Amino acid sequence: MAREEALLSTEIVNRGIESSGPDAGSLTFSVRVRRRLPDFVQSVNLKYVKLGYHYLISHAIYLATIPVLVVVFSAEVGSISREGLWNFLWEDTARYDLVTLLAFFGVLVFTLSVYFMSKPRSIYLIDFACYRPDDELKVSKEDYIELARKSGKFDEGSLEFQKRILQSSGIGDETYMPKSVWLPENCSTMKEGRAEASEVIFAALDELFEKCRIRAKDVGILVVNCSLFNPTPSISAMIVNHYKMRGNILSFNLGGMGCSAGIIAIDLARDMLQANPNNYAVVVSTEMVAFNWYPGSKRSMLIPNCYFRMGCSAVLLSNRRPDFRRAKYRLEHIVRTHKGADDRSFRCVYQEEDERSFKGLSISKDLMEVGGDALKTNITTLGPLVLPFSEQLLFFATLVKKQLFGGKDASKPYIPDYKLAFEHFCVHAASKTVIDELQRNLGLSEKNVEASRMTLHRFGNTSSSSIWYELAYLEGKERVKRGDRVWQLAFGSGFKCNSVVWRSMRRSRRPSRNNPWLDCLDRYPVPL
């Protein structure tokens, strides 16, 4: 019972004066019960702490062995004088020492060779592009309700529910939606899906190729992620066909993996670049709004209609050493967490049909709790890789204290300050509630979550591409400096929570063009 109470917040709302009935003239109130993220940083699973350190020391054996071998080898050589070296090499009495010296030298060379052969190649992010639709596709919250009413697809109860969701969503009046969703006929067709995919993806890729000054035929690896629209031939095949890419390109199409699939796509591209040297990889992240539009009246399936908006990102990665000079970022870490083994986590975001056979995405009331558990696991694993030693020491001190003394009087685990590990945060702009709870639990400042809030306000929830609109915001504000660390955090159906960490290679400059925020950057941040 206490656990349930911790996950609920109660809000009493004055609904005004009752106009008729037995209670006429009296004040009426309604009580809203809202689920919130649990205080997941207050309870720690040691299994995931160990997993994080396992990632950290995977190559540490070489880093520990090489200095020892160097010291021993130097001591052996340094102890021999010039005259003694001649005797050491030619007299029979020195044969044993010569064998020892050569053995140490051989082990040193072997260890160095294994280390450099097993060390992953550096992966560079050359640049990225975010699609910005035409202004004629802008839809304000008021226009949304009016257009939805005129479409004839929703009853008054459904319209009122969507209106309440929009008012508290954190979404502004300049987000973009396809015109087809407002037509009376069905918009969830393959034709509409392909039309929207062609519009958003090709525009983003055209911009990327122009910014990076490369040809489509130079790309050796293509990874596309779109969760709910998966035609045949695939979207990746659409791209290959449109740009006439080379025949030996390694293409992949990820479907059904939710809003965190953008980081999964980066992870796949990284693995492919490790296996294919001197190559370029393009990662495209998007979602089709019209194809996933729900025209029914089931409340849990109407929520995605209110949040999801048009968007697409295209990212160029490289493992070519010459690209070190022009790259924007270097890939540091990727940590992925999957909670799909738990049935409740598996079904908290679920595509299904309602009683009228209308297809849609159903959002469970358990989403906040499930998301909190996945996030707790992810950041617990990520912590040892990125946190300063002082933070890890304080964390373990309080953790050991709790293990030794236990009980209610034991101190809570020390909550690491992730602001010491990262200069910039790009948290998936899912909803205002999610951003609020993440800020509270991680102890982030308003400036830390500014990019997420403003992206939600300006572009809405663009699914897996939202973290790139956030990074474009930070670059547009010229906040990213050389050496800064950027944490992109996303979560989605499955249930999955994924993190990627980038290191900035150069200072960002105010863009003259090709930035989705260019026409409105001076107006942001806006008060919410």
Coordinates of C-alpha atoms in Angstrom, one line a residue:
M1 CA 0.0 0.0 0.0
A2 CA 2.8 2.4 0.9
R3 CA 4.5 1.7 -2.4
E4 CA 1.3 2.5 -4.3
E5 CA 0.9 5.8 -2.4
A6 CA 4.4 6.8 -3.3
L7 CA 3.6 6.5 -6.9
L8 CA 0.4 8.7 -6.8
S9 CA -0.1 12.4 -6.5
T10 CA -3.5 13.8 -5.7
E11 CA -4.8 17.1 -7.1
I12 CA -8.1 18.7 -6.0
V13 CA -9.6 20.9 -8.7
N14 CA -12.3 23.4 -8.3
R15 CA -14.9 22.9 -11.1
G16 CA -17.0 25.9 -10.2
I17 CA -20.6 26.2 -9.0
E18 CA -23.2 23.5 -9.7
S19 CA -26.0 25.1 -11.8
S20 CA -28.7 22.6 -11.4
G21 CA -29.8 19.5 -9.5
P22 CA -30.0 18.9 -5.7
D23 CA -26.5 20.5 -5.2
A24 CA -27.4 23.7 -7.1
G25 CA -25.5 26.7 -5.9
S26 CA -22.7 24.7 -4.1
L27 CA -19.1 24.4 -5.1
T28 CA -18.1 21.2 -6.9
F29 CA -14.7 19.6 -6.9
S30 CA -12.9 16.8 -8.7
V31 CA -10.0 14.7 -7.5
R32 CA -7.3 13.8 -10.0
V33 CA -5.0 11.0 -9.2
R34 CA -1.8 11.1 -11.2
R35 CA 0.9 8.4 -11.3
R36 CA 4.4 9.6 -11.0
L37 CA 7.9 8.1 -11.4
P38 CA 9.1 6.3 -8.2
D39 CA 12.1 7.6 -6.3
F40 CA 14.1 5.0 -8.2
V41 CA 17.5 6.4 -7.1
Q42 CA 16.6 5.6 -3.5
S43 CA 16.9 1.8 -4.1
V44 CA 19.8 0.3 -5.8
N45 CA 20.2 -3.2 -7.3
L46 CA 23.8 -4.2 -6.9
K47 CA 23.6 -6.5 -9.9
Y48 CA 23.5 -3.4 -12.2
V49 CA 26.3 -1.7 -10.3
K50 CA 28.4 -4.7 -11.0
L51 CA 27.4 -4.7 -14.6
G52 CA 28.5 -1.1 -15.0
Y53 CA 31.9 -1.9 -13.6
H54 CA 32.2 -5.0 -15.8
Y55 CA 31.9 -2.7 -18.8
L56 CA 34.5 -0.4 -17.3
I57 CA 37.2 -3.0 -16.7
S58 CA 36.7 -5.0 -19.9
H59 CA 40.0 -3.6 -21.2
A60 CA 41.6 -2.5 -17.9
I61 CA 43.7 -5.7 -17.7
Y62 CA 45.8 -4.3 -20.5
L63 CA 46.1 -0.9 -19.0
A64 CA 47.2 -2.5 -15.7
T65 CA 49.6 -4.9 -17.2
I66 CA 51.4 -2.7 -19.7
P67 CA 52.8 -0.2 -17.1
V68 CA 54.2 -3.1 -15.0
L69 CA 55.9 -4.6 -17.9
V70 CA 57.3 -1.3 -19.0
V71 CA 58.7 -0.7 -15.5
V72 CA 60.3 -4.1 -15.3
F73 CA 61.8 -4.0 -18.8
S74 CA 63.2 -0.5 -18.1
A75 CA 64.7 -1.6 -14.8
E76 CA 66.4 -4.6 -16.5
V77 CA 67.9 -2.5 -19.3
G78 CA 68.8 0.4 -17.0
S79 CA 70.7 -1.8 -14.6
I80 CA 73.2 -2.8 -17.3
S81 CA 76.3 -0.5 -17.9
R82 CA 77.7 0.1 -21.4
E83 CA 80.7 -2.3 -20.7
G84 CA 78.4 -4.7 -18.9
L85 CA 76.1 -4.7 -22.0
W86 CA 78.9 -6.2 -24.1
N87 CA 79.5 -8.9 -21.6
F88 CA 75.8 -9.4 -21.1
L89 CA 75.4 -10.1 -24.8
W90 CA 78.5 -12.3 -25.4
E91 CA 79.6 -14.0 -22.2
D92 CA 78.1 -17.3 -21.3
T93 CA 77.5 -16.2 -17.7
A94 CA 74.8 -13.7 -18.9
R95 CA 72.7 -16.1 -20.9
Y96 CA 70.1 -16.5 -18.2
D97 CA 69.7 -12.8 -17.8
L98 CA 69.4 -12.4 -21.6
V99 CA 66.6 -14.9 -21.7
T100 CA 64.8 -13.1 -18.9
L101 CA 65.2 -9.8 -20.7
L102 CA 64.0 -11.1 -24.0
A103 CA 61.1 -12.9 -22.3
F104 CA 59.9 -9.6 -20.7
F105 CA 60.3 -7.8 -24.0
G106 CA 58.3 -10.5 -25.8
V107 CA 55.5 -10.3 -23.3
L108 CA 55.4 -6.5 -23.5
V109 CA 55.2 -6.6 -27.3
F110 CA 52.5 -9.2 -27.2
T111 CA 50.4 -7.4 -24.6
L112 CA 50.7 -4.1 -26.6
S113 CA 49.7 -5.9 -29.8
V114 CA 46.6 -7.5 -28.2
Y115 CA 45.6 -4.2 -26.6
F116 CA 45.7 -2.2 -29.8
M117 CA 44.1 -5.0 -31.8
S118 CA 41.2 -5.4 -29.4
K119 CA 40.7 -1.7 -28.8
P120 CA 37.6 -0.5 -30.5
R121 CA 37.9 2.0 -33.3
S122 CA 36.9 5.5 -32.5
I123 CA 33.4 6.4 -33.9
Y124 CA 32.9 10.0 -35.0
L125 CA 29.7 11.9 -35.5
I126 CA 30.4 14.1 -38.5
D127 CA 27.0 16.0 -38.4
F128 CA 23.3 15.5 -38.2
A129 CA 20.1 17.0 -39.7
C130 CA 16.6 17.4 -38.4
Y131 CA 13.6 17.8 -40.7
R132 CA 11.4 20.9 -40.3
P133 CA 8.1 20.8 -42.1
D134 CA 6.5 23.6 -44.0
D135 CA 4.7 26.3 -42.0
E136 CA 1.4 25.3 -43.7
L137 CA 1.5 22.1 -41.5
K138 CA 1.6 24.0 -38.2
V139 CA -1.3 23.2 -35.9
S140 CA -2.1 25.0 -32.7
K141 CA -3.9 23.3 -29.8
E142 CA -7.0 25.2 -30.6
D143 CA -6.8 24.3 -34.3
Y144 CA -6.2 20.7 -33.3
I145 CA -9.5 20.4 -31.5
E146 CA -11.4 22.3 -34.2
L147 CA -9.9 20.2 -37.1
A148 CA -10.5 17.0 -35.1
R149 CA -14.2 18.0 -34.7
K150 CA -14.6 18.8 -38.4
S151 CA -13.1 15.4 -39.4
G152 CA -16.1 13.7 -37.9
K153 CA -14.0 10.9 -36.4
F154 CA -14.5 11.8 -32.7
D155 CA -17.4 12.2 -30.4
E156 CA -17.7 15.1 -27.9
G157 CA -16.3 13.0 -25.1
S158 CA -13.2 12.1 -27.0
L159 CA -12.7 15.7 -28.1
E160 CA -13.0 17.0 -24.5
F161 CA -10.5 14.3 -23.3
Q162 CA -8.0 15.3 -25.9
K163 CA -8.4 19.0 -25.1
R164 CA -7.6 18.3 -21.4
I165 CA -4.5 16.3 -22.4
L166 CA -3.3 19.1 -24.7
Q167 CA -3.7 21.8 -22.1
S168 CA -1.4 20.0 -19.7
S169 CA 0.9 18.4 -22.2
G170 CA 3.6 21.1 -22.5
I171 CA 3.1 21.2 -26.3
G172 CA 3.0 24.6 -27.9
D173 CA 1.0 26.0 -30.8
E174 CA 3.6 25.5 -33.6
T175 CA 3.9 21.8 -33.9
Y176 CA 3.4 20.0 -37.2
M177 CA 0.9 17.4 -38.4
P178 CA 0.1 15.9 -41.8
K179 CA -3.1 17.3 -43.4
S180 CA -4.4 13.8 -44.1
V181 CA -5.2 13.1 -40.5
W182 CA -8.0 15.7 -40.7
L183 CA -9.7 14.2 -43.7
P184 CA -13.0 12.3 -43.1
E185 CA -11.6 9.1 -44.8
N186 CA -9.1 6.7 -43.4
C187 CA -5.5 8.1 -43.3
S188 CA -3.9 4.9 -41.9
T189 CA -3.1 3.6 -45.3
M190 CA 0.1 2.4 -46.9
K191 CA -0.2 5.2 -49.5
E192 CA -0.3 7.9 -46.8
G193 CA 2.4 6.2 -44.8
R194 CA 4.8 6.1 -47.8
A195 CA 4.0 9.7 -48.7
E196 CA 4.8 11.0 -45.3
A197 CA 7.9 8.8 -45.1
S198 CA 9.2 10.1 -48.4
E199 CA 8.6 13.7 -47.3
V200 CA 10.3 13.6 -43.9
I201 CA 13.2 11.2 -44.6
F202 CA 14.3 12.5 -48.0
A203 CA 14.3 16.1 -46.8
A204 CA 16.4 15.2 -43.7
L205 CA 18.9 13.1 -45.8
D206 CA 19.2 15.8 -48.5
E207 CA 20.2 18.3 -45.8
L208 CA 22.6 15.8 -44.2
F209 CA 24.4 15.1 -47.5
E210 CA 24.7 18.8 -48.2
K211 CA 26.0 19.6 -44.8
C212 CA 28.6 16.8 -44.8
R213 CA 29.6 17.2 -48.4
I214 CA 29.4 13.5 -49.3
R215 CA 27.5 11.6 -51.9
A216 CA 24.9 8.9 -51.2
K217 CA 27.1 6.4 -52.9
D218 CA 29.9 7.0 -50.3
V219 CA 27.7 5.5 -47.5
G220 CA 28.5 1.9 -46.8
I221 CA 26.1 1.3 -43.9
L222 CA 22.4 2.4 -43.6
V223 CA 20.3 1.9 -40.5
V224 CA 16.7 3.1 -40.4
N225 CA 14.3 2.9 -37.4
C226 CA 10.6 3.6 -37.6
S227 CA 8.5 1.8 -35.0
L228 CA 5.0 1.5 -36.3
F229 CA 5.2 1.9 -40.1
N230 CA 7.0 -1.1 -41.7
P231 CA 6.1 -1.5 -45.4
T232 CA 7.4 -4.0 -47.9
P233 CA 9.9 -3.1 -49.5
S234 CA 11.3 -1.6 -46.3
I235 CA 11.9 2.1 -45.7
S236 CA 15.7 1.4 -46.0
A237 CA 15.0 0.0 -49.4
M238 CA 13.0 3.1 -50.3
I239 CA 16.1 5.2 -49.4
V240 CA 18.5 3.0 -51.4
N241 CA 16.2 3.2 -54.4
H242 CA 15.7 7.0 -54.2
Y243 CA 19.4 7.8 -53.9
K244 CA 20.6 4.9 -56.1
M245 CA 23.0 3.8 -53.4
R246 CA 25.7 1.2 -54.1
G247 CA 24.8 -2.5 -54.4
N248 CA 27.0 -3.7 -51.5
I249 CA 25.5 -1.4 -48.9
L250 CA 24.8 -2.9 -45.5
S251 CA 21.2 -1.8 -44.9
F252 CA 19.0 -2.5 -41.8
N253 CA 15.4 -1.6 -41.0
L254 CA 14.4 -1.6 -37.3
G255 CA 10.7 -1.8 -36.6
G256 CA 8.5 -1.9 -33.5
M257 CA 11.2 -0.8 -31.1
G258 CA 9.6 2.4 -29.8
C259 CA 10.9 5.9 -29.0
S260 CA 14.3 4.6 -27.8
A261 CA 15.1 2.9 -31.2
G262 CA 17.3 5.9 -32.3
I263 CA 20.0 4.9 -29.8
I264 CA 19.6 1.2 -30.7
A265 CA 20.2 2.2 -34.3
I266 CA 23.3 4.1 -33.2
D267 CA 24.5 1.0 -31.4
L268 CA 24.0 -1.2 -34.5
A269 CA 25.8 1.3 -36.7
R270 CA 28.7 1.3 -34.2
D271 CA 29.0 -2.5 -34.3
M272 CA 28.9 -2.5 -38.1
L273 CA 31.6 0.2 -38.3
Q274 CA 33.8 -1.8 -35.9
A275 CA 33.6 -4.7 -38.3
N276 CA 33.9 -2.6 -41.5
P277 CA 36.9 -0.1 -41.3
N278 CA 37.2 3.1 -43.4
N279 CA 33.4 3.5 -43.8
Y280 CA 30.5 5.8 -43.4
A281 CA 27.2 4.9 -41.7
V282 CA 23.9 6.8 -41.9
V283 CA 21.3 6.5 -39.2
V284 CA 17.7 7.7 -39.9
S285 CA 15.2 7.9 -37.0
T286 CA 11.5 8.8 -37.6
E287 CA 7.8 7.9 -37.0
M288 CA 4.8 8.3 -39.2
V289 CA 2.0 10.3 -37.6
A290 CA -0.8 9.7 -40.2
F291 CA -0.3 6.0 -40.4
N292 CA -0.7 5.7 -36.6
W293 CA -3.6 8.1 -36.2
Y294 CA -6.3 6.6 -33.9
P295 CA -9.9 7.7 -34.8
G296 CA -11.7 5.9 -32.0
S297 CA -12.8 6.8 -28.5
K298 CA -10.7 4.6 -26.2
R299 CA -9.0 6.9 -23.7
S300 CA -5.7 5.1 -23.4
M301 CA -5.4 5.0 -27.2
L302 CA -6.2 8.7 -27.7
I303 CA -3.2 9.9 -25.7
P304 CA -0.6 9.3 -28.5
N305 CA -2.7 11.4 -30.9
C306 CA -2.2 14.4 -28.5
Y307 CA 1.6 14.0 -28.3
F308 CA 3.1 12.6 -31.5
R309 CA 4.1 15.0 -34.2
M310 CA 6.0 15.0 -37.5
G311 CA 9.8 14.7 -37.3
C312 CA 12.9 12.9 -38.6
S313 CA 16.6 13.0 -38.0
A314 CA 19.6 11.8 -40.1
V315 CA 23.0 11.2 -38.5
L316 CA 26.3 10.6 -40.3
L317 CA 28.9 8.4 -38.4
S318 CA 32.4 7.5 -39.5
N319 CA 35.3 5.4 -38.4
R320 CA 37.8 7.0 -40.9
R321 CA 40.8 8.5 -39.1
P322 CA 40.9 11.6 -41.4
D323 CA 37.4 12.5 -40.2
F324 CA 38.8 13.3 -36.7
R325 CA 39.5 16.8 -37.8
R326 CA 36.0 17.7 -39.0
A327 CA 33.9 15.6 -36.7
K328 CA 31.5 17.2 -34.2
Y329 CA 31.4 14.5 -31.6
R330 CA 33.1 11.2 -30.6
L331 CA 31.0 8.3 -29.4
E332 CA 32.0 7.4 -25.8
H333 CA 29.4 5.0 -24.3
I334 CA 26.1 3.2 -25.1
V335 CA 24.2 1.4 -22.4
R336 CA 21.0 -0.4 -23.2
T337 CA 18.4 -1.7 -20.8
H338 CA 15.5 -4.1 -21.7
K339 CA 12.7 -5.0 -19.3
G340 CA 10.7 -7.1 -21.8
A341 CA 10.9 -10.2 -19.7
D342 CA 8.3 -8.6 -17.3
D343 CA 4.8 -8.9 -18.6
R344 CA 3.7 -5.6 -17.2
S345 CA 6.6 -3.8 -18.8
F346 CA 6.0 -5.6 -22.1
R347 CA 2.4 -4.5 -22.3
C348 CA 2.6 -0.9 -21.0
V349 CA 2.9 0.5 -24.5
Y350 CA 1.0 -1.9 -26.8
Q351 CA -0.3 -1.6 -30.4
E352 CA -3.8 -3.2 -30.7
E353 CA -7.3 -2.8 -32.0
D354 CA -10.2 -1.4 -30.0
E355 CA -13.7 -2.9 -29.9
R356 CA -14.5 -1.2 -33.2
S357 CA -11.3 -2.7 -34.8
F358 CA -9.6 0.7 -34.9
K359 CA -5.8 0.2 -34.7
G360 CA -3.9 2.4 -32.2
L361 CA -1.2 2.5 -29.6
S362 CA -2.5 1.9 -26.0
I363 CA -0.7 3.6 -23.1
S364 CA -1.0 1.7 -19.8
K365 CA -1.5 3.5 -16.5
D366 CA 1.7 1.6 -15.3
L367 CA 3.9 3.5 -17.8
M368 CA 5.4 5.9 -15.2
E369 CA 6.3 3.1 -12.8
V370 CA 7.6 0.8 -15.5
G371 CA 9.7 3.6 -17.0
G372 CA 11.1 4.5 -13.6
D373 CA 12.3 1.0 -13.0
A374 CA 13.9 0.8 -16.5
L375 CA 15.6 4.2 -16.0
K376 CA 16.9 3.1 -12.6
T377 CA 18.5 0.1 -14.1
N378 CA 20.0 2.1 -17.0
I379 CA 21.6 4.9 -14.9
T380 CA 22.9 2.4 -12.3
T381 CA 24.8 0.6 -15.1
L382 CA 25.9 3.8 -16.7
G383 CA 27.1 5.4 -13.4
P384 CA 30.5 3.6 -13.1
L385 CA 31.4 4.5 -16.7
V386 CA 30.9 8.3 -16.4
L387 CA 30.8 9.4 -12.7
P388 CA 33.8 11.0 -11.1
F389 CA 35.7 8.8 -8.6
S390 CA 34.6 11.1 -5.7
E391 CA 30.9 10.5 -6.5
Q392 CA 31.4 6.8 -6.8
L393 CA 33.2 6.7 -3.4
L394 CA 30.4 8.6 -1.6
F395 CA 27.9 6.3 -3.3
F396 CA 29.6 3.1 -2.1
A397 CA 30.2 4.5 1.4
T398 CA 26.5 5.0 2.0
L399 CA 25.7 1.7 0.3
V400 CA 28.0 -0.2 2.5
K401 CA 26.7 1.6 5.6
K402 CA 23.2 0.5 4.6
Q403 CA 24.3 -3.1 4.1
L404 CA 26.0 -3.2 7.5
F405 CA 23.4 -1.5 9.6
G406 CA 20.2 -2.1 7.6
G407 CA 16.8 -1.4 9.0
K408 CA 14.8 1.8 8.9
D409 CA 17.5 3.8 10.6
A410 CA 20.0 3.1 7.8
S411 CA 20.8 6.1 5.6
K412 CA 19.6 6.1 2.1
P413 CA 22.1 5.5 -0.7
Y414 CA 23.9 8.6 -1.8
I415 CA 22.4 9.9 -5.0
P416 CA 25.2 10.6 -7.4
D417 CA 25.3 14.0 -9.0
Y418 CA 25.0 13.3 -12.7
K419 CA 25.6 17.0 -13.4
L420 CA 29.3 16.3 -12.6
A421 CA 29.4 13.6 -15.3
F422 CA 27.7 15.6 -18.1
E423 CA 27.6 19.2 -19.3
H424 CA 24.4 18.7 -21.4
F425 CA 21.3 16.5 -21.1
C426 CA 19.0 15.5 -24.0
V427 CA 16.2 13.6 -22.3
H428 CA 13.5 12.2 -24.7
A429 CA 10.7 14.8 -24.9
A430 CA 7.9 12.3 -24.2
S431 CA 5.6 14.6 -22.1
K432 CA 5.8 17.4 -19.6
T433 CA 5.0 14.9 -16.7
V434 CA 7.9 12.6 -17.7
I435 CA 10.4 15.5 -17.9
D436 CA 9.2 16.9 -14.6
E437 CA 9.7 13.6 -12.8
L438 CA 13.1 12.9 -14.4
Q439 CA 14.2 16.4 -13.3
R440 CA 13.1 15.8 -9.8
N441 CA 14.6 12.3 -9.4
L442 CA 18.0 13.2 -11.0
G443 CA 18.2 16.5 -9.3
L444 CA 18.6 18.4 -12.6
S445 CA 18.3 22.2 -12.9
E446 CA 15.8 24.0 -15.2
K447 CA 18.7 24.7 -17.6
N448 CA 19.6 21.0 -17.7
V449 CA 16.1 20.1 -19.0
E450 CA 15.6 23.3 -21.0
A451 CA 16.4 21.6 -24.4
S452 CA 13.9 18.8 -23.7
R453 CA 11.1 21.2 -22.6
M454 CA 11.6 23.5 -25.5
T455 CA 11.7 20.7 -28.0
L456 CA 8.4 19.3 -26.6
H457 CA 6.9 22.8 -26.8
R458 CA 8.1 23.6 -30.3
F459 CA 8.0 20.2 -32.1
G460 CA 6.0 17.9 -29.8
N461 CA 7.0 14.3 -29.3
T462 CA 8.8 13.3 -32.5
S463 CA 9.5 9.9 -31.1
S464 CA 13.1 8.5 -31.6
S465 CA 14.3 11.7 -33.3
S466 CA 13.5 14.1 -30.4
I467 CA 16.9 13.8 -28.8
W468 CA 18.5 15.2 -32.0
Y469 CA 16.1 18.2 -32.0
E470 CA 17.3 18.8 -28.5
L471 CA 21.0 18.6 -29.5
A472 CA 20.2 21.0 -32.4
Y473 CA 18.7 23.4 -29.8
L474 CA 21.9 23.3 -27.6
E475 CA 24.1 23.9 -30.7
G476 CA 21.9 26.7 -31.9
K477 CA 22.3 28.4 -28.4
E478 CA 26.1 27.9 -28.8
R479 CA 26.3 26.1 -25.5
V480 CA 28.3 23.0 -26.6
K481 CA 32.0 23.6 -26.1
R482 CA 35.0 21.5 -27.0
G483 CA 35.4 18.6 -24.6
D484 CA 31.8 18.8 -23.3
R485 CA 29.9 15.5 -22.6
V486 CA 26.4 15.1 -23.9
W487 CA 24.0 12.5 -22.5
Q488 CA 21.1 11.4 -24.7
L489 CA 18.5 9.4 -22.8
A490 CA 15.5 7.7 -24.4
F491 CA 12.9 5.1 -23.5
G492 CA 10.2 3.3 -25.3
S493 CA 8.0 0.3 -25.7
G494 CA 9.3 -3.1 -24.8
F495 CA 10.0 -1.7 -22.2
K496 CA 13.4 -0.2 -23.0
C497 CA 15.6 2.6 -21.7
N498 CA 18.9 3.5 -23.5
S499 CA 21.7 6.0 -23.1
V500 CA 24.4 7.3 -25.4
V501 CA 27.2 9.6 -24.4
W502 CA 29.1 11.8 -26.8
R503 CA 32.2 13.9 -26.4
S504 CA 32.3 17.2 -28.2
M505 CA 35.2 17.6 -30.6
R506 CA 34.8 21.4 -31.2
R507 CA 32.8 24.4 -30.1
S508 CA 29.3 24.8 -31.6
R509 CA 28.7 28.0 -33.5
R510 CA 25.4 29.8 -34.2
P511 CA 24.0 28.2 -37.4
S512 CA 23.5 30.4 -40.4
R513 CA 21.2 27.8 -42.0
N514 CA 20.2 24.1 -41.8
N515 CA 19.0 24.2 -38.2
P516 CA 15.3 23.4 -37.3
W517 CA 15.4 26.2 -34.7
L518 CA 16.8 28.9 -36.9
D519 CA 13.6 31.0 -37.3
C520 CA 12.5 30.8 -33.7
L521 CA 15.7 30.4 -31.7
D522 CA 15.6 34.0 -30.3
R523 CA 12.2 33.4 -28.9
Y524 CA 13.3 30.5 -26.8
P525 CA 13.3 29.5 -24.0
V526 CA 9.7 30.4 -23.4
P527 CA 7.9 30.4 -20.0
L528 CA 5.8 27.3 -19.5

